[in-house]
Amino acid sequence: MMPEKIIPYKIYLEEEEMPRQWYNVRADMKNKPAPLLHPGTLQPITFEELREVFCDELARQELNDTDAYIDIPQEILDFYKMYRPSPLVRAYCLEKKLDTPAKIYYKFEGNNTSGSHKLNSAIAQAYYAKQQGLKGVTTETGAGQWGTALSMACSYFDLDCHVYMVKVSYEQKPFRREVMRTYGAQVTPSPSDTTKVGRKILEEFPGTGGSLGCAISEAVEAAGEREGYRYVLGSVLSQVLLHQSIIGEETKAALRKYDIKPDMIIGCAGGGSNLGGLISPFVGEKIRGEADYRILAVEPASCPSLTRGKYVYDFCDTGKVCPLAKMYTLGSGFMPAPNHAGGLRYHGMSSVVSQLYDDGLIEAVSVEQTAVFKAAEEFARVEGILPAPESAHAIKAAVDEAVKCKETGEEKTIVFGLTGTGYFDMVAYGKFHDGQMVDYIPSEEDLAKGFAGLPPVPGI
Ligand SMILES: *Cc1c(COP(=O)(O)O)cnc(C)c1O
């Protein structure tokens, strides 16, 4: 018998082992995600309509339910080389601390300046915009991770980048703002007087701190008004999940290298892009009957779209300018409680992740934020990395599963996605340390208000 391979603390891939294609799980899904609908006609959106908002190639990717593998262009592979492969880490120290027979691995995506996985899609979106000869792109950002990643990607390809940043974040997170400006982005606090929709909102609500929905509407309007600009989005869309499949493909290759077979794969879920990207290749194997895994999406109890939402068509933005998507949603008017500090505050969920969940291919749990920060701190103290609060949702679930293994004596192999670092979230950590953080779980009544705003979509 061959001796068991010793698993290193970090598993990296050699150049020739690196994935060169993204994997499109939609091609293997028996029940395809429902099509996006045009917000005006409520009919499935066409390529011609979609290309008015997004770059041509990205619109094509958005509508592509048939090609399982899509070549990653060489320029993007070259950029990936600057920070990829991301390490797959065997959490030896955490296992020891938990005294569990479980084997825990995490795929760490925080090893780039933007601090999260969002750069994987930002660089792809910037590349296709450049290819098309566009001048620039517009987007919104809340806490700032997506805006930062996009700024880096645009500066690499010498594209203009205009970020509408939710005003409260703009004021409260000046460091994020300055990182974006360092990479040459123009950052405007939203709502602003530079767009029609911004001026209207300012008139109605003077002094408002803004919202993601409003920033999206401003970014979409700004792209539409300017020649040679398109709007880009950092999560939720199927094209973003496609780009993020680099996480799952690398994870699969790293596991294969050491003959590791995971029992469980865990990811945090906001709009679903890191989760979708991590699990896609594994879900593909599951659908094709080649392997079986437990797959777990982890969301905040204060914004529980999968575990308590409805699977219906909804607006993707509060401004109702974007196409409608069928997804697990709390309603586009749903706002998590103001004391919710842990991110993952999007009201809906990627259509791909939603369909996989509806088909029973993945499970979901929700966790409360004080428990999330407790897990984050425990993790930081033994594994060294200071996790983003979003990522800590996955840590919390992985720790819970590892503790269960201790009780049952099962030697399960658990893989989770550690999406990023939390250096810009220290105000939230501070609240946790000072005992000022509270848990908030929306009541049925709170949720009913969000559901009341769901659009009636006849015949679909
Ligand atoms: C944006 C973000 C998330 C959540 O977004 P998804 O699209 O659900 O992946 C999770 N972790 C970090 C660090 C993020 O920046």
CSV table of C-alpha atoms and ligand atoms in Angstrom, one decimal:
chain,number,residue,atom,x,y,z
A,1,MET,CA,0.0,0.0,0.0
A,2,MET,CA,1.2,3.5,-0.8
A,3,PRO,CA,2.0,5.6,2.3
A,4,GLU,CA,-0.5,8.5,2.7
A,5,LYS,CA,0.8,11.7,1.3
A,6,ILE,CA,1.7,14.3,3.9
A,7,ILE,CA,-0.6,17.3,3.3
A,8,PRO,CA,1.3,20.6,3.4
A,9,TYR,CA,0.0,23.6,5.4
A,10,LYS,CA,-0.6,25.4,2.1
A,11,ILE,CA,-1.4,23.6,-1.2
A,12,TYR,CA,-0.3,25.6,-4.3
A,13,LEU,CA,-0.6,24.7,-8.0
A,14,GLU,CA,2.3,24.7,-10.5
A,15,GLU,CA,1.9,26.8,-13.6
A,16,GLU,CA,0.9,23.8,-15.7
A,17,GLU,CA,-1.7,22.7,-13.1
A,18,MET,CA,-3.5,26.0,-13.3
A,19,PRO,CA,-7.0,26.0,-14.7
A,20,ARG,CA,-7.2,27.7,-18.1
A,21,GLN,CA,-11.0,27.6,-18.5
A,22,TRP,CA,-13.9,28.8,-16.5
A,23,TYR,CA,-16.6,26.3,-15.8
A,24,ASN,CA,-20.2,27.2,-16.6
A,25,VAL,CA,-22.4,25.0,-14.3
A,26,ARG,CA,-25.6,26.1,-16.2
A,27,ALA,CA,-24.5,23.8,-19.1
A,28,ASP,CA,-24.9,20.8,-16.8
A,29,MET,CA,-27.9,21.9,-14.8
A,30,LYS,CA,-31.0,19.9,-15.7
A,31,ASN,CA,-33.3,22.7,-14.6
A,32,LYS,CA,-31.8,25.9,-16.0
A,33,PRO,CA,-32.0,29.1,-14.1
A,34,ALA,CA,-35.0,31.1,-15.2
A,35,PRO,CA,-34.2,33.8,-17.8
A,36,LEU,CA,-33.7,37.5,-16.9
A,37,LEU,CA,-36.8,39.6,-17.8
A,38,HIS,CA,-36.7,43.0,-19.4
A,39,PRO,CA,-38.0,45.5,-16.8
A,40,GLY,CA,-40.3,47.2,-19.3
A,41,THR,CA,-41.8,44.3,-21.3
A,42,LEU,CA,-41.4,41.5,-18.7
A,43,GLN,CA,-40.3,39.2,-21.5
A,44,PRO,CA,-37.0,37.2,-21.4
A,45,ILE,CA,-34.3,39.7,-22.2
A,46,THR,CA,-32.5,39.5,-25.5
A,47,PHE,CA,-28.9,39.9,-26.4
A,48,GLU,CA,-29.7,43.1,-28.2
A,49,GLU,CA,-31.3,44.5,-25.1
A,50,LEU,CA,-28.7,43.3,-22.7
A,51,ARG,CA,-25.8,44.7,-24.7
A,52,GLU,CA,-27.2,48.2,-24.2
A,53,VAL,CA,-26.2,47.9,-20.5
A,54,PHE,CA,-23.4,45.3,-20.5
A,55,CYS,CA,-20.4,44.8,-22.7
A,56,ASP,CA,-21.2,42.5,-25.7
A,57,GLU,CA,-19.1,39.5,-24.5
A,58,LEU,CA,-20.4,39.7,-21.0
A,59,ALA,CA,-24.0,39.9,-22.3
A,60,ARG,CA,-23.2,36.7,-24.3
A,61,GLN,CA,-21.8,35.0,-21.2
A,62,GLU,CA,-24.9,36.0,-19.2
A,63,LEU,CA,-27.1,34.3,-21.7
A,64,ASN,CA,-24.9,31.2,-22.3
A,65,ASP,CA,-26.6,28.1,-20.8
A,66,THR,CA,-24.9,25.7,-23.1
A,67,ASP,CA,-21.1,25.9,-23.1
A,68,ALA,CA,-19.7,24.0,-20.0
A,69,TYR,CA,-16.1,25.4,-20.5
A,70,ILE,CA,-15.1,28.9,-21.6
A,71,ASP,CA,-11.4,29.7,-22.3
A,72,ILE,CA,-9.9,32.3,-20.1
A,73,PRO,CA,-8.3,34.9,-22.4
A,74,GLN,CA,-4.5,35.0,-22.1
A,75,GLU,CA,-4.4,38.6,-20.8
A,76,ILE,CA,-6.7,37.6,-17.9
A,77,LEU,CA,-4.5,34.5,-17.1
A,78,ASP,CA,-1.5,36.9,-17.1
A,79,PHE,CA,-3.2,39.1,-14.5
A,80,TYR,CA,-4.4,36.1,-12.4
A,81,LYS,CA,-0.7,35.1,-12.2
A,82,MET,CA,-0.1,38.2,-10.0
A,83,TYR,CA,-2.2,36.8,-7.2
A,84,ARG,CA,-3.2,33.3,-8.1
A,85,PRO,CA,-3.3,30.5,-7.4
A,86,SER,CA,-4.8,31.4,-4.1
A,87,PRO,CA,-3.6,28.9,-1.5
A,88,LEU,CA,-5.8,26.0,-0.3
A,89,VAL,CA,-4.8,25.9,3.4
A,90,ARG,CA,-5.1,22.9,5.7
A,91,ALA,CA,-6.3,24.5,8.9
A,92,TYR,CA,-4.1,22.3,11.1
A,93,CYS,CA,-4.1,25.0,13.9
A,94,LEU,CA,-7.9,25.4,13.9
A,95,GLU,CA,-8.3,21.6,14.0
A,96,LYS,CA,-6.0,21.3,17.0
A,97,LYS,CA,-7.8,24.2,18.8
A,98,LEU,CA,-11.2,22.5,18.2
A,99,ASP,CA,-9.8,19.1,19.1
A,100,THR,CA,-11.8,17.6,16.2
A,101,PRO,CA,-11.1,14.6,14.0
A,102,ALA,CA,-12.4,16.6,11.1
A,103,LYS,CA,-10.0,17.7,8.4
A,104,ILE,CA,-10.6,21.4,7.6
A,105,TYR,CA,-9.4,23.2,4.5
A,106,TYR,CA,-10.0,26.8,3.4
A,107,LYS,CA,-9.5,28.5,0.0
A,108,PHE,CA,-8.1,32.0,0.9
A,109,GLU,CA,-9.1,34.7,-1.6
A,110,GLY,CA,-7.9,37.7,0.4
A,111,ASN,CA,-4.3,37.6,-0.9
A,112,ASN,CA,-4.6,40.6,-3.2
A,113,THR,CA,-4.7,44.4,-2.5
A,114,SER,CA,-8.5,44.6,-2.9
A,115,GLY,CA,-8.7,42.0,-0.2
A,116,SER,CA,-11.4,39.7,-1.7
A,117,HIS,CA,-12.4,37.3,-4.4
A,118,LYS,CA,-14.1,40.2,-6.3
A,119,LEU,CA,-10.9,40.9,-8.3
A,120,ASN,CA,-11.5,37.5,-10.2
A,121,SER,CA,-14.5,38.9,-12.0
A,122,ALA,CA,-13.5,42.6,-12.0
A,123,ILE,CA,-10.5,41.8,-14.2
A,124,ALA,CA,-12.6,39.8,-16.6
A,125,GLN,CA,-15.2,42.5,-16.9
A,126,ALA,CA,-12.6,45.2,-17.5
A,127,TYR,CA,-10.9,43.1,-20.1
A,128,TYR,CA,-14.0,42.6,-22.1
A,129,ALA,CA,-14.8,46.3,-21.9
A,130,LYS,CA,-11.3,47.1,-23.2
A,131,GLN,CA,-11.6,44.5,-26.0
A,132,GLN,CA,-14.8,46.2,-27.2
A,133,GLY,CA,-12.9,49.5,-27.4
A,134,LEU,CA,-15.0,51.1,-24.6
A,135,LYS,CA,-13.7,54.2,-22.7
A,136,GLY,CA,-14.8,53.2,-19.3
A,137,VAL,CA,-17.3,51.6,-16.9
A,138,THR,CA,-19.5,52.7,-14.1
A,139,THR,CA,-20.6,50.8,-11.0
A,140,GLU,CA,-21.8,51.1,-7.5
A,141,THR,CA,-20.2,50.0,-4.3
A,142,GLY,CA,-21.5,49.7,-0.8
A,143,ALA,CA,-18.8,48.8,1.7
A,144,GLY,CA,-16.2,49.2,-1.1
A,145,GLN,CA,-14.8,45.8,-1.9
A,146,TRP,CA,-16.2,45.6,-5.3
A,147,GLY,CA,-15.3,49.3,-6.1
A,148,THR,CA,-11.7,48.6,-5.0
A,149,ALA,CA,-11.4,45.5,-7.1
A,150,LEU,CA,-12.8,47.2,-10.2
A,151,SER,CA,-10.5,50.2,-9.7
A,152,MET,CA,-7.5,47.9,-9.8
A,153,ALA,CA,-8.8,46.0,-12.8
A,154,CYS,CA,-9.5,49.2,-14.8
A,155,SER,CA,-6.2,50.8,-14.0
A,156,TYR,CA,-4.5,47.7,-15.4
A,157,PHE,CA,-6.3,48.0,-18.7
A,158,ASP,CA,-6.3,51.8,-18.7
A,159,LEU,CA,-10.0,52.2,-18.6
A,160,ASP,CA,-12.0,55.0,-16.8
A,161,CYS,CA,-13.7,53.8,-13.7
A,162,HIS,CA,-16.5,55.7,-12.1
A,163,VAL,CA,-17.7,54.4,-8.8
A,164,TYR,CA,-20.9,55.6,-7.1
A,165,MET,CA,-20.3,54.8,-3.4
A,166,VAL,CA,-23.1,54.8,-0.9
A,167,LYS,CA,-22.7,58.1,0.9
A,168,VAL,CA,-22.5,56.8,4.5
A,169,SER,CA,-19.7,54.4,3.4
A,170,TYR,CA,-18.0,57.2,1.5
A,171,GLU,CA,-17.9,59.2,4.7
A,172,GLN,CA,-17.3,56.3,7.2
A,173,LYS,CA,-14.8,54.3,5.1
A,174,PRO,CA,-12.4,57.0,3.8
A,175,PHE,CA,-9.6,54.5,3.5
A,176,ARG,CA,-11.5,52.3,1.0
A,177,ARG,CA,-12.3,55.5,-1.0
A,178,GLU,CA,-8.6,56.4,-1.1
A,179,VAL,CA,-7.5,53.0,-2.2
A,180,MET,CA,-9.9,53.4,-5.2
A,181,ARG,CA,-8.5,56.8,-6.0
A,182,THR,CA,-5.0,55.5,-5.8
A,183,TYR,CA,-5.9,53.2,-8.7
A,184,GLY,CA,-7.3,56.1,-10.6
A,185,ALA,CA,-11.0,55.7,-10.1
A,186,GLN,CA,-13.4,58.6,-9.8
A,187,VAL,CA,-15.5,58.1,-6.6
A,188,THR,CA,-18.8,59.9,-6.2
A,189,PRO,CA,-20.8,59.8,-3.0
A,190,SER,CA,-24.4,58.6,-3.8
A,191,PRO,CA,-26.9,60.1,-4.0
A,192,SER,CA,-25.2,62.9,-6.0
A,193,ASP,CA,-26.3,65.8,-8.0
A,194,THR,CA,-24.6,64.4,-11.1
A,195,THR,CA,-27.5,62.3,-12.2
A,196,LYS,CA,-31.3,62.8,-12.7
A,197,VAL,CA,-32.1,60.0,-10.3
A,198,GLY,CA,-29.6,61.3,-7.7
A,199,ARG,CA,-31.1,64.8,-7.9
A,200,LYS,CA,-34.6,63.5,-7.5
A,201,ILE,CA,-33.7,61.4,-4.4
A,202,LEU,CA,-31.8,64.4,-2.9
A,203,GLU,CA,-34.8,66.6,-3.4
A,204,GLU,CA,-37.1,64.0,-1.7
A,205,PHE,CA,-34.7,63.0,1.1
A,206,PRO,CA,-32.2,65.7,1.7
A,207,GLY,CA,-29.5,64.5,4.0
A,208,THR,CA,-30.0,60.8,3.2
A,209,GLY,CA,-27.0,58.5,3.6
A,210,GLY,CA,-27.9,56.7,0.4
A,211,SER,CA,-28.4,53.1,-0.4
A,212,LEU,CA,-27.0,50.4,-2.7
A,213,GLY,CA,-30.2,50.6,-4.8
A,214,CYS,CA,-29.8,54.3,-5.3
A,215,ALA,CA,-26.2,53.9,-6.2
A,216,ILE,CA,-27.0,51.2,-8.8
A,217,SER,CA,-29.6,53.5,-10.4
A,218,GLU,CA,-27.1,56.4,-10.6
A,219,ALA,CA,-24.4,54.1,-12.1
A,220,VAL,CA,-26.7,52.7,-14.7
A,221,GLU,CA,-27.9,56.2,-15.7
A,222,ALA,CA,-24.4,57.5,-15.9
A,223,ALA,CA,-23.3,54.6,-18.2
A,224,GLY,CA,-26.3,55.1,-20.4
A,225,GLU,CA,-25.7,58.9,-20.8
A,226,ARG,CA,-22.0,58.6,-21.8
A,227,GLU,CA,-20.7,57.4,-25.1
A,228,GLY,CA,-18.4,54.4,-24.8
A,229,TYR,CA,-19.4,53.5,-21.2
A,230,ARG,CA,-21.1,50.4,-19.8
A,231,TYR,CA,-22.3,49.4,-16.4
A,232,VAL,CA,-20.7,46.5,-14.5
A,233,LEU,CA,-21.8,44.5,-11.5
A,234,GLY,CA,-19.8,42.5,-8.9
A,235,SER,CA,-22.1,39.7,-7.9
A,236,VAL,CA,-25.5,38.0,-8.5
A,237,LEU,CA,-25.2,37.8,-12.3
A,238,SER,CA,-24.4,34.4,-13.9
A,239,GLN,CA,-21.4,35.9,-15.7
A,240,VAL,CA,-19.9,36.8,-12.4
A,241,LEU,CA,-20.4,33.2,-11.1
A,242,LEU,CA,-18.7,32.0,-14.3
A,243,HIS,CA,-15.6,34.1,-13.6
A,244,GLN,CA,-15.5,33.1,-10.0
A,245,SER,CA,-15.5,29.4,-11.0
A,246,ILE,CA,-11.7,29.9,-11.0
A,247,ILE,CA,-11.9,29.5,-7.2
A,248,GLY,CA,-13.6,26.1,-7.5
A,249,GLU,CA,-11.5,24.9,-10.4
A,250,GLU,CA,-8.3,25.6,-8.5
A,251,THR,CA,-9.7,24.0,-5.3
A,252,LYS,CA,-10.6,20.9,-7.3
A,253,ALA,CA,-7.1,20.7,-8.8
A,254,ALA,CA,-5.4,21.2,-5.4
A,255,LEU,CA,-7.5,18.5,-3.8
A,256,ARG,CA,-6.9,16.1,-6.6
A,257,LYS,CA,-3.1,16.7,-6.3
A,258,TYR,CA,-3.2,15.1,-2.8
A,259,ASP,CA,-6.1,12.7,-3.4
A,260,ILE,CA,-8.3,14.5,-1.0
A,261,LYS,CA,-12.1,13.9,-1.3
A,262,PRO,CA,-14.2,16.5,0.5
A,263,ASP,CA,-17.4,15.5,2.3
A,264,MET,CA,-18.6,19.0,2.7
A,265,ILE,CA,-18.1,22.3,0.9
A,266,ILE,CA,-19.2,25.5,2.6
A,267,GLY,CA,-19.4,29.1,1.4
A,268,CYS,CA,-20.9,32.4,2.6
A,269,ALA,CA,-23.7,33.8,0.5
A,270,GLY,CA,-24.4,37.4,-0.2
A,271,GLY,CA,-25.3,37.7,-3.9
A,272,GLY,CA,-23.9,34.2,-4.4
A,273,SER,CA,-20.8,34.8,-6.5
A,274,ASN,CA,-18.1,33.3,-4.3
A,275,LEU,CA,-20.3,30.4,-3.3
A,276,GLY,CA,-21.3,29.8,-6.8
A,277,GLY,CA,-17.7,30.0,-8.0
A,278,LEU,CA,-16.4,27.7,-5.3
A,279,ILE,CA,-19.1,25.0,-5.6
A,280,SER,CA,-19.7,25.0,-9.4
A,281,PRO,CA,-17.2,22.3,-10.4
A,282,PHE,CA,-18.4,20.1,-7.4
A,283,VAL,CA,-22.1,20.6,-8.2
A,284,GLY,CA,-21.3,19.7,-11.8
A,285,GLU,CA,-19.8,16.3,-10.6
A,286,LYS,CA,-22.9,15.8,-8.4
A,287,ILE,CA,-25.3,16.5,-11.3
A,288,ARG,CA,-23.4,14.2,-13.6
A,289,GLY,CA,-23.5,11.5,-10.9
A,290,GLU,CA,-19.7,11.3,-10.6
A,291,ALA,CA,-19.4,12.2,-6.9
A,292,ASP,CA,-21.5,13.3,-4.0
A,293,TYR,CA,-20.9,16.2,-1.6
A,294,ARG,CA,-22.9,18.1,1.0
A,295,ILE,CA,-22.8,21.7,-0.1
A,296,LEU,CA,-23.8,24.4,2.4
A,297,ALA,CA,-24.6,28.1,1.8
A,298,VAL,CA,-24.3,30.3,4.9
A,299,GLU,CA,-26.2,33.6,5.2
A,300,PRO,CA,-26.8,36.1,7.9
A,301,ALA,CA,-29.9,35.6,10.1
A,302,SER,CA,-30.6,39.3,9.5
A,303,CYS,CA,-30.8,39.0,5.7
A,304,PRO,CA,-32.0,35.4,5.1
A,305,SER,CA,-32.8,35.3,1.4
A,306,LEU,CA,-32.4,31.5,0.9
A,307,THR,CA,-33.7,30.2,4.2
A,308,ARG,CA,-36.7,32.6,4.5
A,309,GLY,CA,-37.1,34.2,1.1
A,310,LYS,CA,-39.5,33.5,-1.7
A,311,TYR,CA,-38.5,31.9,-5.0
A,312,VAL,CA,-40.0,34.4,-7.4
A,313,TYR,CA,-39.2,37.1,-10.0
A,314,ASP,CA,-37.9,40.3,-8.4
A,315,PHE,CA,-36.1,43.5,-9.2
A,316,CYS,CA,-32.3,43.2,-8.8
A,317,ASP,CA,-32.1,46.9,-7.6
A,318,THR,CA,-34.2,49.2,-5.5
A,319,GLY,CA,-34.3,51.7,-8.4
A,320,LYS,CA,-36.0,49.0,-10.6
A,321,VAL,CA,-33.9,49.8,-13.6
A,322,CYS,CA,-32.1,46.5,-14.0
A,323,PRO,CA,-33.6,43.3,-15.5
A,324,LEU,CA,-35.7,41.1,-13.3
A,325,ALA,CA,-34.3,37.8,-12.0
A,326,LYS,CA,-36.1,34.8,-10.6
A,327,MET,CA,-34.3,34.2,-7.3
A,328,TYR,CA,-34.8,33.6,-3.6
A,329,THR,CA,-35.5,37.1,-2.5
A,330,LEU,CA,-36.7,39.1,0.5
A,331,GLY,CA,-38.1,41.8,-1.9
A,332,SER,CA,-36.0,44.7,-3.4
A,333,GLY,CA,-37.3,47.0,-0.7
A,334,PHE,CA,-36.0,44.8,2.2
A,335,MET,CA,-33.4,46.5,4.3
A,336,PRO,CA,-31.4,44.6,6.9
A,337,ALA,CA,-31.5,46.2,10.4
A,338,PRO,CA,-29.1,49.2,10.7
A,339,ASN,CA,-27.1,47.3,13.4
A,340,HIS,CA,-26.3,44.6,10.9
A,341,ALA,CA,-22.5,44.9,10.4
A,342,GLY,CA,-21.5,41.7,8.7
A,343,GLY,CA,-22.1,42.4,5.0
A,344,LEU,CA,-24.0,40.0,2.8
A,345,ARG,CA,-26.9,42.5,2.8
A,346,TYR,CA,-28.2,41.9,-0.7
A,347,HIS,CA,-32.0,41.2,-0.8
A,348,GLY,CA,-31.8,38.4,-3.4
A,349,MET,CA,-29.6,35.6,-4.5
A,350,SER,CA,-27.9,34.6,-7.8
A,351,SER,CA,-30.4,32.8,-10.1
A,352,VAL,CA,-28.0,29.9,-10.5
A,353,VAL,CA,-27.6,29.4,-6.7
A,354,SER,CA,-31.3,29.8,-6.3
A,355,GLN,CA,-32.1,27.1,-8.8
A,356,LEU,CA,-29.5,24.7,-7.3
A,357,TYR,CA,-31.0,25.3,-3.9
A,358,ASP,CA,-34.6,24.8,-5.2
A,359,ASP,CA,-33.5,21.5,-6.8
A,360,GLY,CA,-32.1,20.3,-3.4
A,361,LEU,CA,-28.5,20.2,-4.7
A,362,ILE,CA,-27.3,22.5,-2.0
A,363,GLU,CA,-28.4,23.3,1.5
A,364,ALA,CA,-28.5,26.6,3.4
A,365,VAL,CA,-28.3,27.8,7.0
A,366,SER,CA,-28.4,31.2,8.6
A,367,VAL,CA,-26.2,32.4,11.4
A,368,GLU,CA,-26.3,35.3,13.9
A,369,GLN,CA,-23.7,38.0,13.8
A,370,THR,CA,-22.3,37.9,17.3
A,371,ALA,CA,-21.6,34.2,16.7
A,372,VAL,CA,-20.0,35.1,13.4
A,373,PHE,CA,-17.7,37.6,15.0
A,374,LYS,CA,-16.8,35.2,17.8
A,375,ALA,CA,-15.9,32.5,15.2
A,376,ALA,CA,-13.9,35.2,13.2
A,377,GLU,CA,-11.9,36.1,16.3
A,378,GLU,CA,-11.3,32.5,17.2
A,379,PHE,CA,-10.1,31.8,13.7
A,380,ALA,CA,-7.8,34.9,13.6
A,381,ARG,CA,-6.1,33.9,16.8
A,382,VAL,CA,-5.2,30.4,15.6
A,383,GLU,CA,-4.8,30.7,11.8
A,384,GLY,CA,-3.4,34.2,11.8
A,385,ILE,CA,-5.6,35.7,9.1
A,386,LEU,CA,-8.0,38.5,10.0
A,387,PRO,CA,-11.1,37.5,8.2
A,388,ALA,CA,-13.8,39.7,6.6
A,389,PRO,CA,-17.1,39.5,8.5
A,390,GLU,CA,-18.6,38.0,5.3
A,391,SER,CA,-16.1,35.2,5.2
A,392,ALA,CA,-16.6,34.6,8.9
A,393,HIS,CA,-20.1,33.3,8.1
A,394,ALA,CA,-18.4,30.3,6.4
A,395,ILE,CA,-15.9,30.0,9.3
A,396,LYS,CA,-18.8,29.8,11.8
A,397,ALA,CA,-20.6,27.0,9.8
A,398,ALA,CA,-17.3,25.1,9.3
A,399,VAL,CA,-16.5,25.3,13.0
A,400,ASP,CA,-20.0,24.0,13.9
A,401,GLU,CA,-19.6,21.1,11.5
A,402,ALA,CA,-16.1,20.3,12.9
A,403,VAL,CA,-17.5,20.4,16.5
A,404,LYS,CA,-20.3,17.9,15.4
A,405,CYS,CA,-17.5,15.6,14.1
A,406,LYS,CA,-15.9,15.7,17.5
A,407,GLU,CA,-19.1,14.6,19.1
A,408,THR,CA,-19.7,11.8,16.6
A,409,GLY,CA,-16.0,10.8,16.1
A,410,GLU,CA,-16.4,11.2,12.3
A,411,GLU,CA,-13.3,12.2,10.3
A,412,LYS,CA,-15.1,14.3,7.8
A,413,THR,CA,-13.2,16.5,5.3
A,414,ILE,CA,-14.6,20.0,5.2
A,415,VAL,CA,-13.6,22.7,2.7
A,416,PHE,CA,-14.7,26.3,3.0
A,417,GLY,CA,-14.2,29.5,1.2
A,418,LEU,CA,-12.4,32.3,3.0
A,419,THR,CA,-13.3,35.1,0.7
A,420,GLY,CA,-11.3,38.0,2.1
A,421,THR,CA,-9.7,40.0,4.9
A,422,GLY,CA,-11.4,42.4,7.3
A,423,TYR,CA,-9.0,45.3,7.7
A,424,PHE,CA,-11.7,47.8,6.7
A,425,ASP,CA,-14.2,46.3,9.1
A,426,MET,CA,-12.6,47.2,12.4
A,427,VAL,CA,-15.4,49.4,13.5
A,428,ALA,CA,-17.6,46.3,13.5
A,429,TYR,CA,-15.0,44.3,15.3
A,430,GLY,CA,-14.8,47.2,17.8
A,431,LYS,CA,-18.5,46.9,18.5
A,432,PHE,CA,-18.1,43.2,19.0
A,433,HIS,CA,-15.3,43.7,21.4
A,434,ASP,CA,-17.2,46.4,23.3
A,435,GLY,CA,-20.2,44.1,23.7
A,436,GLN,CA,-22.3,46.5,21.7
A,437,MET,CA,-23.1,44.1,18.9
A,438,VAL,CA,-26.6,42.7,18.9
A,439,ASP,CA,-28.3,40.0,16.9
A,440,TYR,CA,-31.3,40.9,14.9
A,441,ILE,CA,-33.7,38.4,13.3
A,442,PRO,CA,-36.4,39.9,11.2
A,443,SER,CA,-39.9,39.0,12.3
A,444,GLU,CA,-42.5,37.6,9.9
A,445,GLU,CA,-44.0,41.1,9.8
A,446,ASP,CA,-40.7,42.6,8.7
A,447,LEU,CA,-40.4,40.1,5.9
A,448,ALA,CA,-44.0,40.6,4.9
A,449,LYS,CA,-43.2,44.3,4.2
A,450,GLY,CA,-40.4,43.3,1.8
A,451,PHE,CA,-42.7,40.6,0.1
A,452,ALA,CA,-45.4,43.2,-0.4
A,453,GLY,CA,-43.1,45.0,-2.9
A,454,LEU,CA,-42.6,42.0,-5.1
A,455,PRO,CA,-43.6,42.7,-8.7
A,456,PRO,CA,-46.5,40.8,-10.2
A,457,VAL,CA,-45.1,38.8,-13.1
A,458,PRO,CA,-47.9,37.3,-15.1
A,459,GLY,CA,-47.7,34.0,-16.9
A,460,ILE,CA,-44.2,33.0,-15.8
B,1,LIG,C1,-18.7,40.8,-1.6
B,1,LIG,C2,-18.1,39.9,-0.6
B,1,LIG,C3,-18.8,38.7,-0.3
B,1,LIG,C4,-20.2,38.4,-0.7
B,1,LIG,O1,-20.5,38.4,-2.1
B,1,LIG,P1,-20.9,37.1,-2.9
B,1,LIG,O2,-21.2,37.6,-4.2
B,1,LIG,O3,-22.0,36.4,-2.2
B,1,LIG,O4,-19.7,36.3,-2.9
B,1,LIG,C5,-18.2,37.8,0.6
B,1,LIG,N1,-17.0,38.0,1.1
B,1,LIG,C6,-16.3,39.1,0.8
B,1,LIG,C7,-15.0,39.3,1.4
B,1,LIG,C8,-16.8,40.1,-0.1
B,1,LIG,O5,-16.1,41.2,-0.4
